[in-house]
CSV table of C-alpha atoms in Angstrom, one decimal:
chain,number,residue,atom,x,y,z
T,294,MET,CA,0.0,0.0,0.0
T,295,LYS,CA,2.8,2.4,0.9
T,296,LYS,CA,4.6,1.6,-2.4
T,297,PHE,CA,1.4,2.3,-4.3
T,298,ILE,CA,0.9,5.7,-2.6
T,299,LEU,CA,4.6,6.5,-3.3
T,300,ASN,CA,4.2,5.7,-6.9
T,301,ILE,CA,1.1,7.9,-7.1
T,302,VAL,CA,3.0,10.8,-5.5
T,303,LYS,CA,5.9,10.3,-8.0
T,304,PHE,CA,3.4,10.1,-10.9
T,305,LEU,CA,1.8,13.4,-9.8
T,306,GLY,CA,5.2,14.9,-9.3
T,307,PHE,CA,5.9,14.2,-13.0
T,308,LEU,CA,2.4,14.9,-14.3
T,309,ILE,CA,1.7,18.3,-12.8
T,310,PRO,CA,4.9,20.1,-14.0
T,311,SER,CA,4.5,18.4,-17.4
T,312,TYR,CA,0.9,19.7,-17.6
T,313,ILE,CA,1.9,23.2,-16.7
T,314,ILE,CA,4.8,23.3,-19.3
T,315,LEU,CA,2.7,21.8,-22.1
T,316,LEU,CA,-0.2,24.1,-21.2
T,317,PHE,CA,2.0,27.2,-21.5
T,318,ILE,CA,3.7,26.1,-24.7
T,319,TRP,CA,0.4,25.2,-26.4
T,320,SER,CA,-1.4,28.3,-25.2
T,321,PHE,CA,1.4,30.6,-26.3
T,322,PHE,CA,1.7,29.3,-29.8
T,323,MET,CA,-1.8,28.2,-30.7
T,324,PRO,CA,-4.6,30.5,-31.8
T,325,GLN,CA,-7.6,30.9,-29.4
T,326,PHE,CA,-9.9,28.6,-31.3
T,327,MET,CA,-7.3,25.8,-30.7
T,328,ALA,CA,-6.9,26.6,-27.0
T,329,LYS,CA,-10.5,26.7,-25.9
T,330,ASN,CA,-9.9,25.8,-22.3
T,331,VAL,CA,-7.6,28.8,-21.7
T,332,ARG,CA,-7.8,32.5,-22.5
T,333,ASN,CA,-4.5,33.2,-24.3
T,334,LYS,CA,-5.5,36.5,-25.8
T,335,ILE,CA,-4.0,39.6,-24.2
T,336,ALA,CA,-5.4,43.1,-24.7
T,337,SER,CA,-8.1,41.9,-27.0
T,338,TYR,CA,-11.5,43.2,-25.6
T,339,GLY,CA,-12.8,45.7,-23.1
T,340,HIS,CA,-9.5,47.6,-22.8
T,341,LEU,CA,-8.9,46.2,-19.3
T,342,PHE,CA,-5.2,45.9,-20.0
T,343,THR,CA,-4.9,49.6,-20.7
T,344,ARG,CA,-7.2,50.5,-17.9
T,345,VAL,CA,-5.1,48.9,-15.2
T,346,GLN,CA,-2.0,50.4,-16.6
T,347,GLU,CA,-3.5,53.9,-16.1
T,348,ILE,CA,-4.2,53.4,-12.4
T,349,LYS,CA,-0.9,54.9,-11.4
T,350,THR,CA,-1.8,58.2,-13.1
T,351,HIS,CA,-5.3,58.4,-11.7
T,352,LYS,CA,-4.8,58.5,-7.9
T,353,ASN,CA,-7.2,60.2,-5.5
T,354,PRO,CA,-10.1,60.8,-7.9
T,355,ASP,CA,-13.4,62.2,-6.7
T,356,ILE,CA,-15.3,59.2,-8.0
T,357,LEU,CA,-14.3,55.6,-8.7
T,358,PHE,CA,-16.7,53.6,-10.9
T,359,ILE,CA,-16.7,49.8,-10.7
T,360,GLY,CA,-18.9,47.2,-12.2
T,361,SER,CA,-19.6,45.5,-15.5
T,362,SER,CA,-19.6,46.9,-19.1
T,363,HIS,CA,-22.6,49.0,-17.9
T,364,SER,CA,-20.0,50.9,-15.9
T,365,TYR,CA,-17.1,51.3,-18.3
T,366,ARG,CA,-19.4,52.0,-21.2
T,367,GLY,CA,-21.8,54.1,-19.2
T,368,PHE,CA,-19.8,56.7,-17.3
T,369,ASP,CA,-17.8,59.1,-19.5
T,370,PRO,CA,-15.0,60.9,-17.6
T,371,ARG,CA,-15.1,63.8,-20.1
T,372,VAL,CA,-18.7,64.7,-19.0
T,373,PHE,CA,-17.7,64.5,-15.3
T,374,SER,CA,-14.5,66.5,-16.0
T,375,LYS,CA,-16.5,69.3,-17.6
T,376,MET,CA,-18.7,69.5,-14.4
T,377,GLY,CA,-15.6,69.7,-12.2
T,378,TYR,CA,-15.2,66.0,-11.1
T,379,THR,CA,-12.2,63.8,-11.4
T,380,THR,CA,-13.0,60.1,-12.0
T,381,PHE,CA,-11.6,56.7,-12.8
T,382,ASN,CA,-13.5,53.7,-14.1
T,383,LEU,CA,-12.5,50.2,-13.0
T,384,GLY,CA,-15.3,48.4,-14.8
T,385,SER,CA,-14.7,45.2,-16.8
T,386,SER,CA,-16.7,43.0,-19.1
T,387,SER,CA,-19.3,40.8,-17.3
T,388,GLN,CA,-17.9,41.8,-14.0
T,389,SER,CA,-19.8,40.1,-11.1
T,390,PRO,CA,-19.2,40.7,-7.4
T,391,ILE,CA,-16.6,37.9,-7.1
T,392,ASN,CA,-14.6,39.7,-9.8
T,393,SER,CA,-15.2,43.1,-8.2
T,394,LYS,CA,-13.8,41.7,-5.0
T,395,ALA,CA,-10.5,40.9,-6.5
T,396,LEU,CA,-10.2,44.3,-8.2
T,397,LEU,CA,-11.2,46.2,-5.1
T,398,HIS,CA,-8.7,44.4,-2.9
T,399,GLN,CA,-6.0,45.0,-5.5
T,400,TYR,CA,-6.6,48.7,-6.1
T,401,LEU,CA,-9.1,50.4,-3.8
T,402,THR,CA,-6.6,51.8,-1.4
T,403,GLU,CA,-4.1,52.5,-4.1
T,404,ILE,CA,-6.6,54.6,-6.1
T,405,ASN,CA,-7.9,56.1,-2.9
T,406,PRO,CA,-11.2,57.6,-4.2
T,407,LYS,CA,-13.3,60.0,-2.3
T,408,PHE,CA,-16.5,58.2,-3.4
T,409,VAL,CA,-17.4,54.9,-5.1
T,410,VAL,CA,-20.2,54.3,-7.6
T,411,TYR,CA,-20.8,50.6,-7.7
T,412,GLU,CA,-22.8,49.6,-10.8
T,413,ILE,CA,-25.0,46.6,-10.0
T,414,CYS,CA,-28.2,45.0,-11.3
T,415,GLY,CA,-30.0,41.7,-11.6
T,416,GLU,CA,-27.9,40.7,-14.6
T,417,THR,CA,-24.7,41.2,-12.7
T,418,LEU,CA,-26.0,39.0,-9.9
T,419,GLU,CA,-27.0,36.1,-12.2
T,420,THR,CA,-23.5,36.1,-13.7
T,421,ASP,CA,-21.2,33.4,-12.3
T,422,GLY,CA,-18.0,35.4,-12.9
T,423,VAL,CA,-16.1,32.9,-15.0
T,424,GLU,CA,-16.1,34.9,-18.2
T,425,SER,CA,-15.0,38.0,-16.4
T,426,SER,CA,-12.3,36.0,-14.5
T,427,LEU,CA,-10.7,35.1,-17.9
T,428,ASP,CA,-10.6,38.8,-18.7
T,429,LEU,CA,-9.0,39.7,-15.4
T,430,LEU,CA,-6.5,37.0,-15.4
T,431,SER,CA,-5.4,37.8,-18.9
T,432,ASN,CA,-5.2,41.6,-18.6
T,433,ASN,CA,-4.6,42.3,-14.9
T,434,LYS,CA,-1.9,41.5,-12.4
T,435,ILE,CA,-2.1,38.0,-10.8
T,436,ASP,CA,-1.6,38.1,-7.1
T,437,GLU,CA,-3.2,36.4,-4.0
T,438,ASN,CA,-6.5,38.1,-4.8
T,439,ALA,CA,-6.5,36.6,-8.3
T,440,PHE,CA,-5.7,33.2,-6.9
T,441,GLU,CA,-8.5,33.4,-4.4
T,442,MET,CA,-10.9,34.4,-7.2
T,443,ALA,CA,-9.9,31.4,-9.3
T,444,ILE,CA,-10.2,29.0,-6.4
T,445,SER,CA,-13.6,30.3,-5.5
T,446,LEU,CA,-14.8,29.8,-9.1
T,447,ASN,CA,-13.3,26.4,-9.4
T,448,ASN,CA,-13.5,26.3,-13.2
T,449,ILE,CA,-11.0,24.5,-15.5
T,450,ARG,CA,-10.8,27.5,-17.9
T,451,THR,CA,-10.1,29.9,-15.0
T,452,TYR,CA,-7.4,27.6,-13.6
T,453,ASN,CA,-5.7,27.2,-17.0
T,454,THR,CA,-5.9,30.9,-17.7
T,455,LEU,CA,-4.4,31.6,-14.2
T,456,ILE,CA,-1.5,29.3,-14.8
T,457,TYR,CA,-0.8,30.5,-18.4
T,458,ASN,CA,-0.9,34.2,-17.6
T,459,TYR,CA,0.9,33.9,-14.3
T,460,LEU,CA,3.9,32.4,-16.2
T,461,ARG,CA,3.6,35.0,-18.9
T,462,GLN,CA,3.8,37.8,-16.3
T,463,LYS,CA,6.7,36.1,-14.4
T,464,ILE,CA,8.7,35.7,-17.6
T,465,GLY,CA,7.9,39.3,-18.5
T,466,PHE,CA,6.2,38.9,-21.8
T,467,ASN,CA,3.4,41.4,-20.9
T,468,LYS,CA,6.0,44.2,-20.9
T,469,PHE,CA,6.0,44.0,-24.7
T,470,VAL,CA,2.2,44.2,-25.0
T,471,SER,CA,0.7,47.4,-26.4
T,472,GLU,CA,-3.1,47.6,-26.6
T,473,PRO,CA,-4.6,49.7,-29.5
T,474,LYS,CA,-6.8,52.5,-28.2
T,475,LYS,CA,-9.3,51.8,-31.0
T,476,GLN,CA,-10.4,48.2,-31.8
T,477,ASN,CA,-13.6,46.6,-33.1
T,478,GLY,CA,-15.5,49.9,-33.2
T,479,ASN,CA,-14.6,50.8,-29.7
T,480,GLN,CA,-12.4,53.8,-28.7
T,481,TYR,CA,-10.7,53.8,-25.3
T,482,ILE,CA,-10.9,57.2,-23.5
T,483,SER,CA,-8.4,57.9,-20.8
T,484,GLY,CA,-9.9,57.3,-17.3
T,485,GLY,CA,-11.3,53.9,-18.1
T,486,TYR,CA,-14.2,54.6,-20.4
T,487,VAL,CA,-14.9,52.9,-23.7
T,488,GLU,CA,-16.9,54.7,-26.4
T,489,SER,CA,-18.7,52.7,-29.1
T,490,LYS,CA,-19.2,53.9,-32.6
T,491,TYR,CA,-22.5,52.1,-32.9
T,492,SER,CA,-25.5,54.3,-32.5
T,493,LYS,CA,-28.7,52.4,-33.0
T,494,ASN,CA,-30.1,49.3,-31.4
T,495,PRO,CA,-31.3,46.5,-33.8
T,496,LEU,CA,-34.5,45.6,-31.9
T,497,HIS,CA,-35.2,41.9,-31.2
T,498,GLU,CA,-37.5,40.1,-29.0
T,499,GLU,CA,-36.6,39.6,-25.3
T,500,LYS,CA,-37.5,36.3,-23.8
T,501,LYS,CA,-39.8,36.6,-20.8
T,502,GLY,CA,-38.2,35.4,-17.5
T,503,LYS,CA,-36.6,36.5,-14.3
T,504,TRP,CA,-33.2,37.4,-13.0
T,505,ASN,CA,-31.8,34.2,-11.6
T,506,LEU,CA,-29.8,35.7,-8.7
T,507,ILE,CA,-26.9,33.6,-7.4
T,508,GLU,CA,-26.8,33.5,-3.6
T,509,LYS,CA,-23.0,33.4,-3.6
T,510,GLU,CA,-22.7,36.6,-5.6
T,511,ILE,CA,-25.1,38.3,-3.3
T,512,ASP,CA,-23.0,37.3,-0.3
T,513,ILE,CA,-19.8,38.6,-2.0
T,514,LEU,CA,-21.6,41.8,-2.9
T,515,LYS,CA,-22.2,42.2,0.9
T,516,GLU,CA,-18.5,41.6,1.5
T,517,ASN,CA,-17.5,44.3,-1.0
T,518,ILE,CA,-19.8,46.7,0.7
T,519,SER,CA,-18.2,45.9,4.1
T,520,PHE,CA,-14.8,46.5,2.4
T,521,PHE,CA,-15.9,50.1,1.5
T,522,LYS,CA,-17.1,50.6,5.1
T,523,LYS,CA,-13.9,49.2,6.5
T,524,ASN,CA,-11.9,51.7,4.5
T,525,LYS,CA,-14.3,54.5,5.3
T,526,ILE,CA,-15.1,55.2,1.7
T,527,PRO,CA,-18.7,56.3,1.0
T,528,PHE,CA,-20.5,54.6,-1.9
T,529,ILE,CA,-23.7,54.2,-3.8
T,530,LEU,CA,-25.1,51.2,-5.6
T,531,VAL,CA,-26.4,52.3,-9.1
T,532,GLN,CA,-28.5,50.5,-11.7
T,533,THR,CA,-27.9,52.1,-15.1
T,534,PRO,CA,-30.6,52.2,-17.8
T,535,ILE,CA,-31.1,49.3,-20.1
T,536,SER,CA,-33.7,49.1,-22.9
T,537,LYS,CA,-37.3,49.3,-21.9
T,538,LYS,CA,-38.1,46.0,-23.7
T,539,MET,CA,-35.3,44.1,-21.9
T,540,TYR,CA,-36.2,45.6,-18.5
T,541,GLU,CA,-39.9,44.8,-18.9
T,542,SER,CA,-39.1,41.2,-20.0
T,543,LYS,CA,-37.9,40.5,-16.4
T,544,THR,CA,-40.6,39.5,-13.9
T,545,ASN,CA,-38.6,40.1,-10.7
T,546,ASN,CA,-37.2,43.6,-11.1
T,547,LYS,CA,-38.9,45.0,-8.0
T,548,GLU,CA,-37.7,42.1,-5.8
T,549,THR,CA,-34.2,42.5,-7.1
T,550,GLU,CA,-34.2,46.3,-6.5
T,551,MET,CA,-35.7,45.9,-3.1
T,552,LEU,CA,-32.8,43.5,-2.2
T,553,LEU,CA,-30.2,46.0,-3.4
T,554,SER,CA,-31.8,48.9,-1.5
T,555,LYS,CA,-31.5,47.0,1.7
T,556,LEU,CA,-27.7,46.6,1.2
T,557,GLY,CA,-26.9,50.3,1.1
T,558,LYS,CA,-27.8,53.6,-0.7
T,559,PHE,CA,-29.2,52.5,-4.0
T,560,LYS,CA,-30.5,54.4,-7.0
T,561,ASN,CA,-32.1,52.9,-10.1
T,562,PHE,CA,-32.0,55.2,-13.1
T,563,GLN,CA,-34.3,53.0,-15.2
T,564,GLY,CA,-37.0,55.4,-16.5
T,565,GLU,CA,-35.3,58.5,-14.9
T,566,ILE,CA,-34.7,60.0,-18.3
T,567,PRO,CA,-36.7,59.7,-21.5
T,568,LEU,CA,-35.0,57.1,-23.7
T,569,ASN,CA,-36.0,55.3,-26.9
T,570,ASP,CA,-35.0,51.7,-27.3
T,571,THR,CA,-33.9,52.1,-30.9
T,572,ILE,CA,-32.5,55.7,-30.9
T,573,ASP,CA,-30.7,55.8,-27.5
T,574,PHE,CA,-29.2,52.3,-27.3
T,575,TYR,CA,-26.7,50.4,-29.5
T,576,ASP,CA,-27.9,47.1,-28.0
T,577,SER,CA,-30.4,46.1,-25.3
T,578,ASN,CA,-27.8,46.6,-22.5
T,579,HIS,CA,-25.8,49.7,-23.5
T,580,LEU,CA,-26.5,53.4,-24.2
T,581,ASN,CA,-25.0,55.0,-27.2
T,582,GLN,CA,-22.8,58.0,-26.8
T,583,GLU,CA,-25.4,60.7,-26.9
T,584,ALA,CA,-27.5,58.9,-24.4
T,585,VAL,CA,-24.5,58.3,-22.1
T,586,VAL,CA,-24.0,62.1,-21.9
T,587,LYS,CA,-27.7,62.6,-21.0
T,588,PHE,CA,-27.5,59.9,-18.4
T,589,ASN,CA,-24.3,61.2,-16.9
T,590,LEU,CA,-25.7,64.7,-16.6
T,591,LYS,CA,-28.8,63.3,-14.9
T,592,PHE,CA,-26.5,61.3,-12.5
T,593,ILE,CA,-24.5,64.4,-11.7
T,594,ASP,CA,-27.7,66.3,-10.9
T,595,TYR,CA,-28.7,63.4,-8.6
T,596,LEU,CA,-25.3,63.7,-6.7
T,597,LYS,CA,-25.9,67.4,-6.2
T,598,SER,CA,-29.5,66.8,-5.1
T,599,GLN,CA,-28.2,64.3,-2.4
T,600,ASN,CA,-25.7,66.9,-1.3
T,601,ILE,CA,-22.8,64.5,-2.1
T,602,LYS,CA,-19.7,66.7,-2.2
T,603,PHE,CA,-16.0,66.0,-2.7
């Protein structure tokens, strides 16, 4: 029996390093479609790579935005700058609370904002965080918070992406990566914002259903809120506008918003400004540029009405 266990240990001692080496070589040289269980594309979508590089030049802003693409495509720093506010956007694609947790623990005290706007909604809370984890592990630093996120998700693609990009960073390959400011119809704006060239929403039917909230994500959202309080940084939870058709297709909006309102100061901007599903959105989830400006001005008016000063 002891010999059998010893042989197993020896086999694992050979297998694990071999797997890591082969994973790295395969992922480095193969195109993404041939490496489906690992994200080997760097600086390819959402501009997170550029965003985190900019953190060192955006310390002590009035407002830090964090959340999903609703955040980094919904809050334009140029609008806030014209109104006298300094901002930085730490949003990322499909970011769920488990992904926000990693980013907040990595950067909140470094950025040191006066106020946090945490974009959150039912869609965010029904996202398991795997897709966003691939984005974070590919384009952001890998530290103990990234490891904790990967272990919590317990997904093979996340583990493989963690291993591959950890080795990339240790070797120093990312030092030679340069992300184009413009790609696939998206323009990166300094401060973390991404402006889309698309202007109109091709309407399609939205399937009737509900937000399938994940209890684990709700628990981690509460942890993130406690982290703000621990660091004595005031915050607000914000739901940004989505198309009317998409919003009305969900049967548990009120219950979801009631849940969020119990966790802290919460403001839902759905219906707060007149928006047309076709004219003001470029898809069901995202405002086009003209509507972003209208929404941001409304949001700034709201901050003033709440006597939130910096």
